[in-house]
mmCIF file of C-alpha atoms in Angstrom:
data_model
loop_
_atom_site.group_PDB
_atom_site.id
_atom_site.type_symbol
_atom_site.label_atom_id
_atom_site.label_comp_id
_atom_site.label_asym_id
_atom_site.label_seq_id
_atom_site.Cartn_x
_atom_site.Cartn_y
_atom_site.Cartn_z
ATOM 1 C CA LEU A 1 -262.705 196.764 82.299
ATOM 2 C CA LYS A 2 -260.921 195.289 79.291
ATOM 3 C CA VAL A 3 -258.823 193.014 81.497
ATOM 4 C CA VAL A 4 -261.517 191.836 83.932
ATOM 5 C CA PRO A 5 -263.442 189.553 81.513
ATOM 6 C CA ILE A 6 -260.334 187.677 80.335
ATOM 7 C CA ILE A 7 -259.198 186.589 83.817
ATOM 8 C CA ASP A 8 -260.106 182.991 84.615
ATOM 9 C CA ILE A 9 -260.225 183.043 88.414
ATOM 10 C CA TYR A 10 -260.531 185.818 90.987
ATOM 11 C CA PHE A 11 -259.585 185.410 94.648
ATOM 12 C CA ALA A 12 -261.737 187.843 96.650
ATOM 13 C CA ILE A 13 -260.576 188.730 100.173
ATOM 14 C CA SER A 14 -263.972 189.885 101.489
ATOM 15 C CA ASN A 15 -267.700 190.071 100.785
ATOM 16 C CA ASN A 16 -267.132 193.669 99.685
ATOM 17 C CA ILE A 17 -264.790 192.521 96.933
ATOM 18 C CA VAL A 18 -267.207 189.739 95.930
ATOM 19 C CA LYS A 19 -269.936 192.369 95.554
ATOM 20 C CA ASP A 20 -267.650 194.611 93.497
ATOM 21 C CA LEU A 21 -266.855 191.703 91.180
ATOM 22 C CA ASN A 22 -270.543 190.806 90.914
ATOM 23 C CA ASP A 23 -271.260 194.410 89.958
ATOM 24 C CA LEU A 24 -268.876 193.885 87.029
ATOM 25 C CA ARG A 25 -271.156 191.023 85.960
ATOM 26 C CA LEU A 26 -268.554 188.322 86.389
ATOM 27 C CA SER A 27 -269.640 184.723 86.435
ATOM 28 C CA LYS A 28 -269.923 183.459 90.014
ATOM 29 C CA LYS A 29 -267.858 180.438 88.963
ATOM 30 C CA LYS A 30 -264.892 182.752 88.480
ATOM 31 C CA ILE A 31 -264.985 184.126 92.051
ATOM 32 C CA ILE A 32 -263.400 182.301 94.990
ATOM 33 C CA LYS A 33 -263.613 183.968 98.392
ATOM 34 C CA ILE A 34 -260.398 183.646 100.414
ATOM 35 C CA SER A 35 -260.327 186.038 103.367
ATOM 36 C CA ASN A 36 -257.273 187.853 104.626
ATOM 37 C CA SER A 37 -255.858 186.150 107.702
ATOM 38 C CA ILE A 38 -253.611 186.496 110.730
ATOM 39 C CA ASP A 39 -251.717 184.125 112.995
ATOM 40 C CA PHE A 40 -253.853 183.999 116.132
ATOM 41 C CA GLU A 41 -251.423 181.735 117.935
ATOM 42 C CA LYS A 42 -248.755 184.442 117.808
ATOM 43 C CA ILE A 43 -251.174 187.042 119.161
ATOM 44 C CA LYS A 44 -252.462 184.766 121.931
ATOM 45 C CA LYS A 45 -248.957 184.024 123.208
ATOM 46 C CA ILE A 46 -248.042 187.676 123.762
ATOM 47 C CA LYS A 47 -248.948 189.245 127.108
ATOM 48 C CA SER A 48 -249.196 192.934 127.928
ATOM 49 C CA LYS A 49 -250.706 194.972 130.766
ATOM 50 C CA LYS A 50 -253.375 197.575 130.097
ATOM 51 C CA PHE A 51 -252.359 201.237 130.140
ATOM 52 C CA LYS A 52 -253.484 202.950 133.345
ATOM 53 C CA LYS A 53 -254.968 205.804 131.343
ATOM 54 C CA PHE A 54 -257.943 204.996 129.085
ATOM 55 C CA THR A 55 -256.349 204.319 125.717
ATOM 56 C CA ILE A 56 -257.840 204.484 122.233
ATOM 57 C CA LEU A 57 -255.806 202.866 119.447
ATOM 58 C CA THR A 58 -255.890 203.444 115.694
ATOM 59 C CA VAL A 59 -253.498 201.734 113.263
ATOM 60 C CA GLY A 60 -253.080 202.675 109.618
ATOM 61 C CA ARG A 61 -250.883 204.416 107.086
ATOM 62 C CA PHE A 62 -251.390 208.136 106.573
ATOM 63 C CA ALA A 63 -254.028 208.266 103.869
ATOM 64 C CA GLU A 64 -255.887 211.123 105.509
ATOM 65 C CA LYS A 65 -259.339 210.774 103.918
ATOM 66 C CA LYS A 66 -259.410 207.037 103.216
ATOM 67 C CA LYS A 67 -258.236 206.113 106.711
ATOM 68 C CA GLY A 68 -260.358 208.825 108.317
ATOM 69 C CA PHE A 69 -257.599 210.655 110.168
ATOM 70 C CA ASP A 70 -259.432 213.903 109.456
ATOM 71 C CA LEU A 71 -262.253 212.629 111.698
ATOM 72 C CA ILE A 72 -260.104 212.486 114.843
ATOM 73 C CA SER A 73 -260.506 216.197 115.580
ATOM 74 C CA LYS A 74 -264.291 215.976 115.045
ATOM 75 C CA ILE A 75 -264.558 213.113 117.545
ATOM 76 C CA SER A 76 -261.991 214.376 120.046
ATOM 77 C CA LYS A 77 -263.708 217.715 120.624
ATOM 78 C CA TYR A 78 -266.466 215.774 122.410
ATOM 79 C CA LEU A 79 -263.917 213.816 124.473
ATOM 80 C CA ILE A 80 -261.582 216.544 125.687
ATOM 81 C CA GLY A 81 -262.609 217.639 129.160
ATOM 82 C CA LYS A 82 -265.033 214.729 129.525
ATOM 83 C CA ILE A 83 -262.596 211.845 130.179
ATOM 84 C CA ASP A 84 -258.893 211.423 130.813
ATOM 85 C CA PHE A 85 -257.612 209.615 127.715
ATOM 86 C CA GLN A 86 -254.730 209.059 125.353
ATOM 87 C CA TRP A 87 -255.189 208.249 121.672
ATOM 88 C CA ILE A 88 -252.351 206.226 120.172
ATOM 89 C CA ILE A 89 -252.002 206.403 116.394
ATOM 90 C CA ILE A 90 -249.559 204.049 114.688
ATOM 91 C CA GLY A 91 -248.728 203.941 110.996
ATOM 92 C CA ARG A 92 -246.491 204.981 108.162
ATOM 93 C CA ASP A 93 -246.217 208.767 107.831
ATOM 94 C CA THR A 94 -248.687 209.439 110.665
ATOM 95 C CA LYS A 95 -246.133 211.955 111.984
ATOM 96 C CA LYS A 96 -247.684 214.320 109.411
ATOM 97 C CA LEU A 97 -250.598 214.677 111.811
ATOM 98 C CA LYS A 98 -248.327 216.717 114.071
ATOM 99 C CA GLN A 99 -248.324 219.432 111.403
ATOM 100 C CA LYS A 100 -252.087 219.920 111.773
ATOM 101 C CA ASN A 101 -253.227 222.785 114.002
ATOM 102 C CA PHE A 102 -255.581 220.587 116.008
ATOM 103 C CA PHE A 103 -252.795 218.183 116.947
ATOM 104 C CA LYS A 104 -250.371 221.020 117.691
ATOM 105 C CA LYS A 105 -252.869 222.421 120.219
ATOM 106 C CA ASN A 106 -253.861 219.078 121.735
ATOM 107 C CA LEU A 107 -250.754 216.938 121.392
ATOM 108 C CA LYS A 108 -250.848 215.956 125.086
ATOM 109 C CA TYR A 109 -253.811 213.690 124.316
ATOM 110 C CA PHE A 110 -252.103 211.942 121.414
ATOM 111 C CA ARG A 111 -249.190 209.587 120.979
ATOM 112 C CA ILE A 112 -248.182 209.310 117.335
ATOM 113 C CA ILE A 113 -245.867 206.461 116.364
ATOM 114 C CA ASP A 114 -244.355 205.745 112.973
ATOM 115 C CA GLU A 115 -244.912 202.385 111.295
ATOM 116 C CA ILE A 116 -243.854 199.354 113.353
ATOM 117 C CA SER A 117 -242.412 197.045 110.708
ATOM 118 C CA THR A 118 -241.878 193.294 110.913
ATOM 119 C CA LYS A 119 -238.461 193.088 109.280
ATOM 120 C CA SER A 120 -237.030 191.156 112.221
ATOM 121 C CA GLU A 121 -239.978 188.754 112.510
ATOM 122 C CA TYR A 122 -241.305 186.105 110.167
ATOM 123 C CA ILE A 123 -245.021 186.645 110.723
ATOM 124 C CA PHE A 124 -247.173 189.797 110.967
ATOM 125 C CA PRO A 125 -248.040 191.708 113.056
ATOM 126 C CA ASN A 126 -244.935 192.785 114.928
ATOM 127 C CA THR A 127 -244.756 191.742 118.590
ATOM 128 C CA GLN A 128 -244.502 195.375 119.682
ATOM 129 C CA LEU A 129 -247.639 196.248 117.737
ATOM 130 C CA ILE A 130 -249.505 193.339 119.334
ATOM 131 C CA LYS A 131 -248.523 194.715 122.756
ATOM 132 C CA PHE A 132 -250.070 198.067 121.830
ATOM 133 C CA TYR A 133 -253.293 196.296 120.867
ATOM 134 C CA LYS A 134 -253.379 194.357 124.136
ATOM 135 C CA SER A 135 -252.477 197.377 126.276
ATOM 136 C CA SER A 136 -255.259 199.517 124.801
ATOM 137 C CA HIS A 137 -258.904 199.609 125.882
ATOM 138 C CA VAL A 138 -260.611 200.111 122.522
ATOM 139 C CA TYR A 139 -259.727 200.069 118.826
ATOM 140 C CA ALA A 140 -261.087 203.004 116.809
ATOM 141 C CA ASN A 141 -261.614 202.172 113.151
ATOM 142 C CA LEU A 142 -262.060 205.419 111.228
ATOM 143 C CA ALA A 143 -261.482 204.246 107.647
ATOM 144 C CA ARG A 144 -264.151 205.342 105.197
ATOM 145 C CA ILE A 145 -263.628 202.273 103.049
ATOM 146 C CA GLU A 146 -261.656 199.036 103.441
ATOM 147 C CA SER A 147 -261.513 196.015 101.166
ATOM 148 C CA PHE A 148 -260.712 194.068 104.331
ATOM 149 C CA GLY A 149 -259.804 195.670 107.652
ATOM 150 C CA ILE A 150 -256.976 193.474 108.847
ATOM 151 C CA THR A 151 -256.241 195.805 111.784
ATOM 152 C CA ILE A 152 -259.830 195.195 112.889
ATOM 153 C CA ILE A 153 -259.330 191.448 113.256
ATOM 154 C CA GLU A 154 -255.922 192.017 114.863
ATOM 155 C CA ALA A 155 -257.697 194.106 117.500
ATOM 156 C CA MET A 156 -260.412 191.468 117.898
ATOM 157 C CA ALA A 157 -257.788 188.767 118.334
ATOM 158 C CA SER A 158 -256.314 190.936 121.109
ATOM 159 C CA TYR A 159 -259.738 190.937 122.794
ATOM 160 C CA ILE A 160 -260.394 194.655 122.727
ATOM 161 C CA PRO A 161 -263.718 196.061 121.447
ATOM 162 C CA VAL A 162 -263.727 197.678 118.012
ATOM 163 C CA LEU A 163 -265.632 200.896 117.407
ATOM 164 C CA SER A 164 -266.474 201.724 113.799
ATOM 165 C CA PHE A 165 -268.840 203.763 111.703
ATOM 166 C CA HIS A 166 -271.196 201.893 109.362
ATOM 167 C CA THR A 167 -268.634 201.906 106.561
ATOM 168 C CA LYS A 168 -267.606 199.499 103.847
ATOM 169 C CA GLY A 169 -265.247 197.090 105.577
ATOM 170 C CA GLY A 170 -266.087 198.005 109.145
ATOM 171 C CA GLU A 171 -269.682 196.800 109.087
ATOM 172 C CA GLU A 172 -268.670 193.522 107.439
ATOM 173 C CA LEU A 173 -266.311 192.565 110.279
ATOM 174 C CA VAL A 174 -267.664 194.239 113.417
ATOM 175 C CA LYS A 175 -270.563 192.390 115.017
ATOM 176 C CA ASN A 176 -272.479 195.074 116.874
ATOM 177 C CA LYS A 177 -272.591 194.577 120.672
ATOM 178 C CA LYS A 178 -270.729 191.268 120.291
ATOM 179 C CA ASN A 179 -267.121 192.265 119.634
ATOM 180 C CA GLY A 180 -267.581 195.955 119.034
ATOM 181 C CA TYR A 181 -270.016 198.724 118.191
ATOM 182 C CA LEU A 182 -271.235 200.249 114.936
ATOM 183 C CA ILE A 183 -272.122 203.941 114.817
ATOM 184 C CA LYS A 184 -274.135 205.659 112.122
ATOM 185 C CA THR A 185 -271.748 207.319 109.671
ATOM 186 C CA GLY A 186 -271.149 210.993 110.396
ATOM 187 C CA GLN A 187 -272.457 210.842 113.965
ATOM 188 C CA PHE A 188 -269.263 212.032 115.657
ATOM 189 C CA LYS A 189 -270.972 212.883 118.931
ATOM 190 C CA ASP A 190 -272.439 209.360 119.145
ATOM 191 C CA TYR A 191 -269.012 207.923 118.374
ATOM 192 C CA SER A 192 -267.456 209.923 121.217
ATOM 193 C CA ARG A 193 -270.311 209.016 123.565
ATOM 194 C CA LYS A 194 -269.633 205.351 122.955
ATOM 195 C CA LEU A 195 -265.930 205.890 123.682
ATOM 196 C CA ILE A 196 -266.856 207.583 126.945
ATOM 197 C CA SER A 197 -269.242 204.734 127.747
ATOM 198 C CA ILE A 198 -266.528 202.135 127.073
ATOM 199 C CA SER A 199 -264.146 204.044 129.343
ATOM 200 C CA LYS A 200 -266.626 203.699 132.216
ATOM 201 C CA GLU A 201 -267.879 200.163 131.531
ATOM 202 C CA ASN A 202 -266.299 197.003 132.848
ATOM 203 C CA ILE A 203 -266.372 195.106 129.553
ATOM 204 C CA SER A 204 -266.182 191.352 130.028
ATOM 205 C CA GLU A 205 -263.066 190.206 128.182
ATOM 206 C CA LYS A 206 -264.043 186.601 128.935
ATOM 207 C CA LYS A 207 -267.355 186.961 127.086
ATOM 208 C CA MET A 208 -265.700 188.750 124.158
ATOM 209 C CA LYS A 209 -262.908 186.155 124.076
ATOM 210 C CA HIS A 210 -265.424 183.316 123.787
ATOM 211 C CA PHE A 211 -267.234 185.037 120.909
ATOM 212 C CA ASN A 212 -264.078 186.079 119.032
ATOM 213 C CA ASP A 213 -262.371 182.700 119.351
ATOM 214 C CA ILE A 214 -265.278 181.177 117.420
ATOM 215 C CA TYR A 215 -265.945 184.097 115.078
ATOM 216 C CA LEU A 216 -262.307 184.654 114.088
ATOM 217 C CA SER A 217 -261.492 180.996 113.428
ATOM 218 C CA LYS A 218 -262.391 181.491 109.746
ATOM 219 C CA PHE A 219 -259.619 184.113 109.483
ATOM 220 C CA ASP A 220 -256.907 181.919 110.987
ATOM 221 C CA LEU A 221 -253.714 181.905 108.905
ATOM 222 C CA LYS A 222 -253.314 178.111 108.841
ATOM 223 C CA LYS A 223 -256.920 177.513 107.808
ATOM 224 C CA VAL A 224 -256.830 180.145 105.070
ATOM 225 C CA CYS A 225 -253.513 178.782 103.740
ATOM 226 C CA LEU A 226 -254.955 175.260 103.529
ATOM 227 C CA ASP A 227 -258.114 176.535 101.835
ATOM 228 C CA THR A 228 -256.000 178.420 99.284
ATOM 229 C CA ILE A 229 -253.874 175.361 98.531
ATOM 230 C CA ASN A 230 -257.003 173.241 98.090
ATOM 231 C CA TYR A 231 -258.482 175.731 95.651
ATOM 232 C CA TYR A 232 -255.246 175.844 93.651
ATOM 233 C CA ASN A 233 -255.225 172.048 93.489
ATOM 234 C CA LYS A 234 -258.799 172.021 92.185
ATOM 235 C CA ILE A 235 -257.955 174.664 89.582
ATOM 236 C CA VAL A 236 -254.870 172.752 88.398
ATOM 237 C CA LYS A 237 -256.820 169.472 88.114
ATOM 238 C CA ASN A 238 -259.523 171.149 86.085
#
């Protein structure tokens, strides 16, 4: 709180961050919104076939409460025995989930993969990770709070629907019934019902593609880079 007032310019990556800065009573002139971004061209170029089994994907480091990994068991109990599915979880230290009793008992439904880094590639996300997005049927965002859910727009760019609770971060990016679905927070049965519904629906990728190509253009890496450079030039001139 001592530092905040003496900073000249803040770059905010989302509306959530803008609101947080406004709550600190900063002058609006100090706040410049520059969203996080991804390279859509890289994602579009990569092809991958869908898994034969209905596949749910979640990507995130193992921060159990923040990323909502503790919610998986609460949702899965309504899925097991209802549909044939696999839930792929990718992220740093997610192997710790295997130590939990629920996962020990139900490991056949889950595929847990350690972080897929991009050390060998110039631009995020890694090609292998993109293939997981494109091979899956739905992206499950479980995070309780996100300043900006970059995995959400990666999933959208891969043209798979995103399912999220009404949480900070999720509800800013997911457009209900357009490129995903928003579920009332804490309604685990409703969340699982929507997963079951998605598994049985023939979701039109063409319709979602048309919407996301327009909607996600503001998060394109090249556009955001140019916007950032322009803002820096304005700041320097002033």
